[in-house]
Amino acid sequence: MAKTAITPTRAEDYPEWFQQVVRAADMAETSAVRGCIVIKPWGYRLWENMQRSLDDMFKATGHQNAYFPLFIPMSFLEKEAEHVEGFAKECAVVTHHRLEPDPDGGLRPAGKLEEPLIVRPTSETIIGATYSKWVQSYRDLPILINQWANVVRWEMRTRMFLRTAEFLWQEGHTVHATADEAVEETERMIDVYADFAENWMAMPVIVGSKTDSERFPGAVETLSIEAMMQDRKALQAGTSHFLGQNFSKAQEIKFQSETGDIQYAWTTSWGVSTRLVGALVMTHSDDDGLVLPPRLAPTQIVIQPIYKGDDQRGQILQYVNELRDQIAAQKYDNQPIRVEIDDRDIRGGEKKWYHVKRGVPIRLEVGPKDMAAGSVFVGRRDQPKSTGMDKAEFIAKVSDLLAQIQKGLFERALAMRNDNTVTIDNEADFRSFFTPANAKNPEIHGGFAKCHYASEADLAELLKELKVTPRCIPRGDNHPGKCFLTGKPADHYAIFAKSY
């Protein structure tokens, strides 16, 4: 077997492979706080690129950024029963406001709060309370606001970027005068997420509605984007919720209409998180480490000078500095290309694998022979072999090369999803599809199953047994049929999968 930079491989132990890719790329590490992680500079630079791109898209659709409190009075959550039930087991609660010395020389909580405060698990209630003061008339609508923040949902079994007690995200919260406007906003924002996932992350997604059991607590409808990871499990990469008037009634968000009567507003919320970083890792990476789409890569091109002695060093560095400036003068994705020189005093092979494991899309090696020939040695992260190339030709084609890598990553991920998506119309095939050959050490198996169903209640026992969930009811091409389990008439099919 060929030696790989990451052990175990995807086929040997996919969950551990993921953790090792994150560590090898120096993206994050576990912290002293159980359930929380430290996002290191390379991982945070990737999140910043996601954040900037999404923020531009939000502003292009008329939204503004604001910030709301981290702490939420417990009484606010109690006003929306279904919402609090959905989050109750995940809430971190603050009950005291100071510390004092204890008799044993340590510290103990003191100053009990009159009302406990919940550390933000999501902000519908606290933002709704604010909006109730802002909204008085139809002239105050719509309100289109986004918040970049951290949230806490108590989680002790950490998986970096996928499931942590604290994570970073954005949450949009909007208020509208009519149901139609709110539904339009809900659909607009899931389309923004789908656009970002496919055209920035190079990650194909299915857009659809959540089933009743998977819907956001308190929502009338939840739309999601669902992606297939390389272990064929689904990952919910973003959601957009039509909240109807549920939260406006709980938080008294009312306005005087054009006809003078008092009406409750219609609201939405939508969000994505640093879970997208985990999705990116699992969509594209291989057994040698991280693979990044150029549009989001913190560094798109790294130049590695190769020389012996100070005489060669001066000449080579002059050459690569000029090369860096020439590349940086080119544009990809309407921005200057992000290019760096790695002149650290370490072995060439070690330096190469450092950047391979970090997923840099293009590596350039430049030694005395390359300088003399006016060429560069080009390594693409999406291809196993490196090749020599005329320097002027590389500079002229560099934007096209990056675009080619971006497109190729999407097409490869889409082909993988298509190869592992099936239509199933009976229980036996459903069981076979989602049952591993090795029960004790399950191999990668399953995928996306398109199945008609009449009632989630009919499926509950089977889905629990196989650890499968309905991911979404796909938008667009859905059509009626017969339930794969009961044979009852079904209005639509859903995507079923094992999931994160």
Coordinates of C-alpha atoms in Angstrom, one line a residue:
M1 CA 0.0 0.0 0.0
A2 CA 1.1 3.5 -0.8
K3 CA 2.2 5.5 2.2
T4 CA -0.2 8.3 3.1
A5 CA 0.5 11.5 5.2
I6 CA -2.7 10.9 7.2
T7 CA -3.3 7.7 9.3
P8 CA -5.7 6.1 9.6
T9 CA -7.0 6.5 6.0
R10 CA -10.7 7.4 5.3
A11 CA -11.5 3.7 4.5
E12 CA -9.8 2.5 7.7
D13 CA -11.4 4.9 10.3
Y14 CA -13.2 7.9 8.8
P15 CA -14.0 9.7 12.1
E16 CA -10.4 9.5 13.3
W17 CA -9.1 10.4 9.8
F18 CA -11.2 13.6 10.0
Q19 CA -9.7 14.5 13.4
Q20 CA -6.2 13.8 12.1
V21 CA -6.7 16.0 9.0
V22 CA -7.7 18.9 11.2
R23 CA -4.7 18.4 13.4
A24 CA -2.2 17.9 10.5
A25 CA -3.5 21.1 8.9
D26 CA -3.0 22.9 12.2
M27 CA -6.6 24.2 12.1
A28 CA -7.8 23.5 15.6
E29 CA -7.1 21.6 18.8
T30 CA -9.0 20.6 21.9
S31 CA -9.0 23.0 24.8
A32 CA -8.8 23.0 28.6
V33 CA -12.6 23.4 28.6
R34 CA -14.4 20.2 28.0
G35 CA -16.5 20.3 24.9
C36 CA -14.8 23.4 23.4
I37 CA -12.0 23.8 20.9
V38 CA -9.3 26.4 20.1
I39 CA -9.5 27.5 16.4
K40 CA -5.9 28.1 15.3
P41 CA -4.9 30.8 12.8
W42 CA -5.1 28.6 9.6
G43 CA -8.6 27.4 10.6
Y44 CA -9.7 30.9 11.6
R45 CA -8.4 32.4 8.3
L46 CA -10.6 29.9 6.5
W47 CA -13.6 30.9 8.6
E48 CA -12.8 34.6 8.0
N49 CA -12.9 34.0 4.2
M50 CA -16.3 32.2 4.6
Q51 CA -17.5 35.1 6.8
R52 CA -16.4 37.8 4.4
S53 CA -18.0 36.2 1.4
L54 CA -21.3 35.5 3.2
D55 CA -21.4 38.9 4.7
D56 CA -21.1 40.5 1.3
M57 CA -24.0 38.2 0.1
F58 CA -26.1 39.2 3.1
K59 CA -25.5 42.9 2.5
A60 CA -26.2 42.5 -1.2
T61 CA -29.7 41.2 -0.3
G62 CA -30.4 44.2 1.9
H63 CA -29.3 43.0 5.4
Q64 CA -27.4 44.9 8.0
N65 CA -25.3 43.6 10.9
A66 CA -26.1 44.2 14.6
Y67 CA -25.2 42.6 17.9
F68 CA -27.5 41.4 20.7
P69 CA -26.9 40.1 24.3
L70 CA -25.2 36.8 25.0
F71 CA -27.4 36.3 28.0
I72 CA -31.2 35.6 27.7
P73 CA -33.6 35.8 30.7
M74 CA -35.1 32.3 31.3
S75 CA -38.6 33.8 31.2
F76 CA -38.0 34.8 27.5
L77 CA -37.6 31.1 26.6
E78 CA -40.6 30.1 28.6
K79 CA -42.9 32.2 26.4
E80 CA -42.4 29.9 23.4
A81 CA -43.0 26.4 24.7
E82 CA -42.0 24.4 21.6
H83 CA -38.8 26.4 21.3
V84 CA -37.7 25.9 24.8
E85 CA -38.5 22.2 24.7
G86 CA -36.2 21.9 21.7
F87 CA -33.3 23.5 23.4
A88 CA -33.8 22.8 27.1
K89 CA -31.3 19.9 27.4
E90 CA -28.6 21.9 25.7
C91 CA -28.8 25.2 27.7
A92 CA -26.0 26.5 29.9
V93 CA -27.5 28.5 32.8
V94 CA -26.0 31.4 34.8
T95 CA -27.4 31.5 38.3
H96 CA -24.8 33.8 40.2
H97 CA -23.1 37.1 39.4
R98 CA -19.9 36.9 41.4
L99 CA -17.3 34.8 43.2
E100 CA -16.2 34.9 46.8
P101 CA -13.5 33.0 48.9
D102 CA -14.7 29.8 50.5
P103 CA -13.3 28.5 53.9
D104 CA -11.0 26.1 52.2
G105 CA -9.1 28.8 50.3
G106 CA -10.9 28.3 47.0
L107 CA -13.8 30.2 45.4
R108 CA -17.5 29.7 45.4
P109 CA -20.4 31.3 43.5
A110 CA -22.2 34.2 45.4
G111 CA -24.8 36.7 44.6
K112 CA -27.6 34.6 43.3
L113 CA -29.5 36.2 40.4
E114 CA -33.2 37.0 40.8
E115 CA -33.8 35.3 37.4
P116 CA -31.4 32.7 35.8
L117 CA -29.8 33.7 32.5
I118 CA -29.4 31.3 29.6
V119 CA -26.1 31.6 27.6
R120 CA -27.3 32.1 24.1
P121 CA -28.2 28.8 22.3
T122 CA -29.9 30.9 19.6
S123 CA -31.4 34.4 19.7
E124 CA -35.0 34.3 18.5
T125 CA -36.3 35.3 22.0
I126 CA -33.9 38.0 22.9
I127 CA -34.0 39.6 19.5
G128 CA -37.8 39.3 19.4
A129 CA -38.0 41.2 22.6
T130 CA -35.9 44.0 21.1
Y131 CA -38.0 44.0 17.9
S132 CA -41.2 44.4 19.9
K133 CA -39.9 47.9 20.9
W134 CA -38.7 48.8 17.4
V135 CA -41.8 47.8 15.5
Q136 CA -44.8 50.1 15.9
S137 CA -46.1 50.7 12.3
Y138 CA -46.0 49.1 8.9
R139 CA -43.5 51.8 8.0
D140 CA -41.0 50.2 10.4
L141 CA -41.0 47.0 8.3
P142 CA -39.2 45.0 7.0
I143 CA -36.4 44.6 9.5
L144 CA -33.5 42.7 8.0
I145 CA -30.7 42.1 10.5
N146 CA -27.9 39.6 10.8
Q147 CA -25.7 38.9 13.8
W148 CA -22.2 37.3 13.9
A149 CA -21.8 35.7 17.3
N150 CA -20.9 32.7 19.3
V151 CA -23.5 30.3 20.8
V152 CA -23.4 27.6 23.5
R153 CA -25.3 24.3 23.2
W154 CA -24.0 22.0 25.9
E155 CA -22.1 19.1 24.2
M156 CA -19.6 16.9 26.0
R157 CA -18.7 14.6 23.1
T158 CA -16.6 16.9 21.0
R159 CA -15.9 16.5 17.3
M160 CA -13.9 19.5 16.1
F161 CA -15.9 21.9 13.9
L162 CA -18.9 19.5 13.9
R163 CA -20.1 19.2 17.4
T164 CA -18.8 21.5 20.1
A165 CA -20.3 23.2 23.2
E166 CA -19.4 26.6 21.9
F167 CA -19.3 27.5 18.2
L168 CA -19.2 30.5 15.9
W169 CA -22.1 31.4 13.6
Q170 CA -24.3 34.0 12.0
E171 CA -28.0 34.2 12.6
G172 CA -30.3 36.3 10.6
H173 CA -33.6 37.6 12.1
T174 CA -36.1 39.4 10.0
V175 CA -39.6 40.9 10.5
H176 CA -42.2 41.4 7.8
A177 CA -45.7 42.8 7.4
T178 CA -47.1 39.7 5.5
A179 CA -46.7 36.0 5.4
D180 CA -45.8 36.1 1.7
E181 CA -42.9 38.5 2.4
A182 CA -41.5 36.3 5.2
V183 CA -41.8 33.1 3.1
E184 CA -40.0 34.9 0.2
E185 CA -37.2 35.9 2.7
T186 CA -36.9 32.3 4.0
E187 CA -36.5 31.0 0.4
R188 CA -34.1 33.8 -0.6
M189 CA -31.7 33.1 2.2
I190 CA -31.6 29.3 1.7
D191 CA -30.8 30.1 -1.9
V192 CA -27.9 32.3 -0.7
Y193 CA -26.6 29.4 1.4
A194 CA -26.9 27.0 -1.6
D195 CA -25.0 29.5 -3.8
F196 CA -22.3 29.8 -1.3
A197 CA -22.0 26.1 -0.7
E198 CA -21.8 25.2 -4.3
N199 CA -19.9 28.1 -5.8
W200 CA -17.5 29.0 -2.9
M201 CA -17.1 25.7 -1.0
A202 CA -17.5 23.6 -4.2
M203 CA -19.8 21.4 -2.2
P204 CA -23.0 20.2 -3.9
V205 CA -26.2 20.5 -1.8
I206 CA -29.8 19.5 -2.0
V207 CA -32.3 22.2 -1.0
G208 CA -35.5 21.1 0.6
S209 CA -38.0 21.3 3.4
K210 CA -37.5 19.6 6.8
T211 CA -40.0 17.0 7.8
D212 CA -42.1 17.6 10.9
S213 CA -39.7 15.7 13.2
E214 CA -36.6 17.6 11.9
R215 CA -38.1 21.1 11.9
F216 CA -36.6 23.9 14.0
P217 CA -38.5 24.2 17.3
G218 CA -41.2 26.8 17.0
A219 CA -41.0 27.1 13.2
V220 CA -43.8 26.7 10.7
E221 CA -41.4 25.5 8.0
T222 CA -37.6 24.9 7.9
L223 CA -35.6 24.8 4.7
S224 CA -32.2 23.3 4.7
I225 CA -29.2 22.5 2.5
E226 CA -28.0 18.9 2.8
A227 CA -24.5 17.8 1.6
M228 CA -23.0 14.3 1.3
M229 CA -19.7 13.8 3.0
Q230 CA -17.2 11.2 1.8
D231 CA -18.4 8.6 4.3
R232 CA -21.8 9.0 2.5
K233 CA -23.4 10.6 5.6
A234 CA -25.5 13.7 5.3
L235 CA -24.5 17.0 6.9
Q236 CA -27.0 19.8 7.4
A237 CA -25.0 22.8 6.2
G238 CA -27.5 25.6 6.7
T239 CA -31.1 26.3 7.6
S240 CA -33.7 29.0 7.0
H241 CA -36.9 29.1 9.1
F242 CA -40.3 30.6 8.4
L243 CA -41.5 31.3 11.9
G244 CA -44.9 32.4 11.0
Q245 CA -46.4 34.5 13.9
N246 CA -45.3 32.1 16.7
F247 CA -42.4 34.3 18.0
S248 CA -44.1 37.6 17.3
K249 CA -47.1 36.5 19.5
A250 CA -44.7 35.3 22.2
Q251 CA -42.7 38.5 22.1
E252 CA -45.5 40.9 21.3
I253 CA -44.1 42.1 17.9
K254 CA -47.1 44.0 16.7
F255 CA -47.7 46.9 14.2
Q256 CA -50.4 49.2 13.0
S257 CA -51.2 48.3 9.4
E258 CA -52.0 50.7 6.6
T259 CA -55.7 50.3 7.3
G260 CA -55.2 51.2 11.0
D261 CA -55.7 47.8 12.6
I262 CA -53.1 46.1 14.9
Q263 CA -51.5 43.0 13.5
Y264 CA -48.8 40.5 14.6
A265 CA -45.7 40.5 12.4
W266 CA -44.3 37.6 10.5
T267 CA -40.7 36.6 11.3
T268 CA -37.8 34.4 9.9
S269 CA -34.5 33.3 11.1
W270 CA -31.6 31.6 9.3
G271 CA -28.0 30.6 10.1
V272 CA -24.8 28.8 9.3
S273 CA -21.9 28.1 11.6
T274 CA -18.2 26.9 11.8
R275 CA -19.7 23.5 11.0
L276 CA -19.1 24.6 7.4
V277 CA -15.4 24.3 8.1
G278 CA -15.9 20.6 9.0
A279 CA -18.1 20.1 6.0
L280 CA -15.4 21.5 3.7
V281 CA -12.8 19.2 5.3
M282 CA -15.0 16.1 4.8
T283 CA -16.1 17.0 1.3
H284 CA -12.7 17.4 -0.4
S285 CA -9.8 16.2 1.7
D286 CA -7.9 13.0 1.0
D287 CA -5.5 10.6 2.8
D288 CA -2.7 13.2 2.5
G289 CA -4.6 15.9 4.3
L290 CA -6.7 19.0 3.7
V291 CA -7.9 20.0 0.2
L292 CA -9.2 23.5 -0.1
P293 CA -11.2 25.2 -2.9
P294 CA -9.2 28.2 -4.2
R295 CA -12.0 30.7 -3.5
L296 CA -11.8 30.1 0.2
A297 CA -8.1 29.0 0.7
P298 CA -6.3 31.4 3.1
T299 CA -3.2 31.1 0.7
Q300 CA -3.9 30.1 -2.9
I301 CA -0.3 29.7 -4.0
V302 CA 2.8 29.1 -2.0
I303 CA 6.3 29.5 -3.5
Q304 CA 9.1 27.3 -2.1
P305 CA 12.6 28.6 -3.0
I306 CA 15.3 25.8 -3.2
Y307 CA 19.0 26.8 -3.0
K308 CA 22.3 25.9 -1.5
G309 CA 24.5 28.5 0.2
D310 CA 24.2 32.2 0.5
D311 CA 25.1 33.0 -3.1
Q312 CA 22.3 30.9 -4.5
R313 CA 19.9 32.2 -1.8
G314 CA 20.2 35.8 -2.8
Q315 CA 19.6 35.1 -6.5
I316 CA 16.7 32.7 -5.9
L317 CA 15.0 35.0 -3.4
Q318 CA 15.2 37.9 -5.9
Y319 CA 13.7 35.7 -8.5
V320 CA 10.8 34.4 -6.3
N321 CA 10.1 37.9 -4.9
E322 CA 9.6 39.1 -8.4
L323 CA 7.5 36.0 -9.2
R324 CA 5.3 36.6 -6.1
D325 CA 4.7 40.2 -7.1
Q326 CA 3.8 39.2 -10.7
I327 CA 1.4 36.6 -9.4
A328 CA -0.2 38.9 -6.8
A329 CA -0.8 41.4 -9.7
Q330 CA -3.1 38.9 -11.3
K331 CA -6.7 38.5 -10.2
Y332 CA -8.8 35.5 -9.4
D333 CA -12.4 35.8 -8.3
N334 CA -12.1 39.6 -8.8
Q335 CA -9.4 39.8 -6.0
P336 CA -5.6 39.8 -6.0
I337 CA -4.3 36.3 -5.8
R338 CA -3.2 35.3 -2.3
V339 CA 0.4 34.2 -2.7
E340 CA 3.1 33.6 -0.1
I341 CA 6.8 32.7 -0.1
D342 CA 7.9 30.0 2.4
D343 CA 11.6 30.6 3.0
R344 CA 11.8 28.8 6.4
D345 CA 15.1 27.0 7.0
I346 CA 13.7 23.4 6.9
R347 CA 14.1 20.5 4.6
G348 CA 12.4 20.8 1.2
G349 CA 10.4 17.6 1.6
E350 CA 9.2 18.6 5.0
K351 CA 8.2 22.0 3.6
K352 CA 6.3 20.5 0.7
W353 CA 4.2 18.2 2.9
Y354 CA 3.5 21.0 5.4
H355 CA 1.6 22.8 2.6
V356 CA 0.1 19.6 1.1
K357 CA -1.5 18.8 4.5
R358 CA -2.8 22.4 4.8
G359 CA -4.5 22.1 1.4
V360 CA -2.8 25.0 -0.4
P361 CA -4.2 24.7 -4.0
I362 CA -0.9 25.4 -5.9
R363 CA 2.7 24.9 -4.8
L364 CA 5.6 26.4 -6.8
E365 CA 9.1 25.1 -6.3
V366 CA 11.9 27.3 -7.7
G367 CA 15.6 26.2 -7.8
P368 CA 18.7 27.3 -9.7
K369 CA 17.7 25.3 -12.8
D370 CA 14.2 26.7 -12.8
M371 CA 15.6 30.2 -12.5
A372 CA 18.1 29.6 -15.4
A373 CA 15.3 28.2 -17.6
G374 CA 12.8 30.9 -16.6
S375 CA 10.4 28.2 -15.4
V376 CA 8.6 27.0 -12.2
F377 CA 7.8 23.5 -10.9
V378 CA 4.0 23.4 -10.3
G379 CA 2.3 21.1 -7.9
R380 CA -1.6 21.1 -7.7
R381 CA -3.2 19.9 -4.5
D382 CA -6.0 18.2 -6.5
Q383 CA -3.5 16.2 -8.7
P384 CA -0.8 13.7 -7.6
K385 CA 1.9 14.7 -10.0
S386 CA 3.9 18.0 -10.3
T387 CA 5.1 19.4 -13.6
G388 CA 7.5 22.1 -15.0
M389 CA 6.0 25.1 -16.7
D390 CA 7.3 28.3 -18.3
K391 CA 7.1 31.1 -15.8
A392 CA 5.4 33.6 -18.2
E393 CA 2.9 31.0 -19.2
F394 CA 2.1 30.1 -15.6
I395 CA 1.5 33.8 -14.8
A396 CA -0.7 34.2 -17.8
K397 CA -2.7 31.1 -16.9
V398 CA -2.7 31.2 -13.1
S399 CA -6.3 32.5 -12.8
D400 CA -7.6 29.8 -15.1
L401 CA -5.7 27.1 -13.2
L402 CA -7.3 28.2 -9.9
A403 CA -10.8 28.3 -11.6
Q404 CA -10.1 24.8 -13.0
I405 CA -9.3 23.5 -9.5
Q406 CA -12.4 25.1 -8.1
K407 CA -14.6 23.6 -10.8
G408 CA -12.9 20.2 -10.6
L409 CA -13.5 19.9 -6.9
F410 CA -17.2 20.6 -7.3
E411 CA -17.5 18.1 -10.1
R412 CA -15.7 15.4 -8.2
A413 CA -17.9 15.9 -5.1
L414 CA -21.1 15.9 -7.3
A415 CA -20.0 12.7 -9.0
M416 CA -19.5 11.0 -5.6
R417 CA -22.9 12.1 -4.5
N418 CA -24.6 10.9 -7.7
D419 CA -22.8 7.5 -7.5
N420 CA -24.2 7.0 -3.9
T421 CA -27.8 8.2 -4.4
V422 CA -30.4 5.6 -5.0
T423 CA -34.2 5.4 -5.3
I424 CA -35.7 2.7 -3.0
D425 CA -39.3 1.5 -3.0
N426 CA -39.3 -1.4 -0.5
E427 CA -38.2 -2.2 3.0
A428 CA -35.7 -4.9 2.1
D429 CA -33.7 -2.7 -0.2
F430 CA -33.8 0.1 2.4
R431 CA -32.4 -2.2 5.1
S432 CA -29.7 -3.5 2.8
F433 CA -28.6 0.0 1.8
F434 CA -28.2 1.2 5.3
T435 CA -26.8 -2.0 6.9
P436 CA -23.0 -2.4 7.0
A437 CA -21.4 -5.7 6.1
N438 CA -19.3 -5.6 9.3
A439 CA -21.6 -4.7 12.2
K440 CA -18.7 -4.6 14.7
N441 CA -16.5 -2.3 12.6
P442 CA -18.8 -0.7 10.0
E443 CA -17.3 0.1 6.7
I444 CA -18.3 3.2 4.7
H445 CA -21.8 2.4 3.4
G446 CA -25.2 3.8 2.6
G447 CA -25.6 7.2 1.0
F448 CA -28.8 9.1 0.0
A449 CA -32.0 7.1 -0.5
K450 CA -34.9 8.8 -2.3
C451 CA -38.0 7.2 -0.8
H452 CA -41.7 8.1 -0.8
Y453 CA -43.3 8.0 2.6
A454 CA -46.8 8.6 3.9
S455 CA -46.2 9.2 7.6
E456 CA -43.1 9.6 9.8
A457 CA -44.9 7.7 12.5
D458 CA -45.0 4.6 10.3
L459 CA -41.2 4.8 9.8
A460 CA -40.2 5.7 13.3
E461 CA -39.2 2.2 14.5
L462 CA -37.3 1.3 11.3
L463 CA -35.4 4.6 11.2
K464 CA -34.4 4.3 14.9
E465 CA -33.2 0.8 14.4
L466 CA -31.0 1.7 11.4
K467 CA -30.0 5.1 12.8
V468 CA -31.3 6.9 9.7
T469 CA -33.2 10.2 9.5
P470 CA -35.2 12.0 6.8
R471 CA -32.9 14.8 5.7
C472 CA -35.3 16.9 3.6
I473 CA -38.1 16.9 1.1
P474 CA -36.3 18.1 -2.0
R475 CA -37.6 21.2 -3.7
G476 CA -38.5 21.2 -7.3
D477 CA -38.8 17.7 -8.9
N478 CA -40.9 16.1 -6.1
H479 CA -43.8 13.9 -7.1
P480 CA -46.4 11.6 -5.5
G481 CA -46.0 7.8 -5.2
K482 CA -46.4 5.0 -2.7
C483 CA -44.7 4.7 0.7
F484 CA -41.7 2.3 0.5
L485 CA -42.7 0.7 3.8
T486 CA -46.5 0.6 4.0
G487 CA -47.6 1.0 0.4
K488 CA -49.9 3.9 1.4
P489 CA -50.3 6.9 -1.0
A490 CA -47.5 9.5 -0.5
D491 CA -47.6 13.1 -1.6
H492 CA -43.8 13.3 -2.0
Y493 CA -40.4 11.6 -1.5
A494 CA -37.7 12.5 1.0
I495 CA -34.0 12.1 1.2
F496 CA -33.1 9.5 3.9
A497 CA -29.5 9.1 5.2
K498 CA -27.3 8.5 8.2
S499 CA -26.1 11.9 9.3
Y500 CA -24.0 14.1 11.5

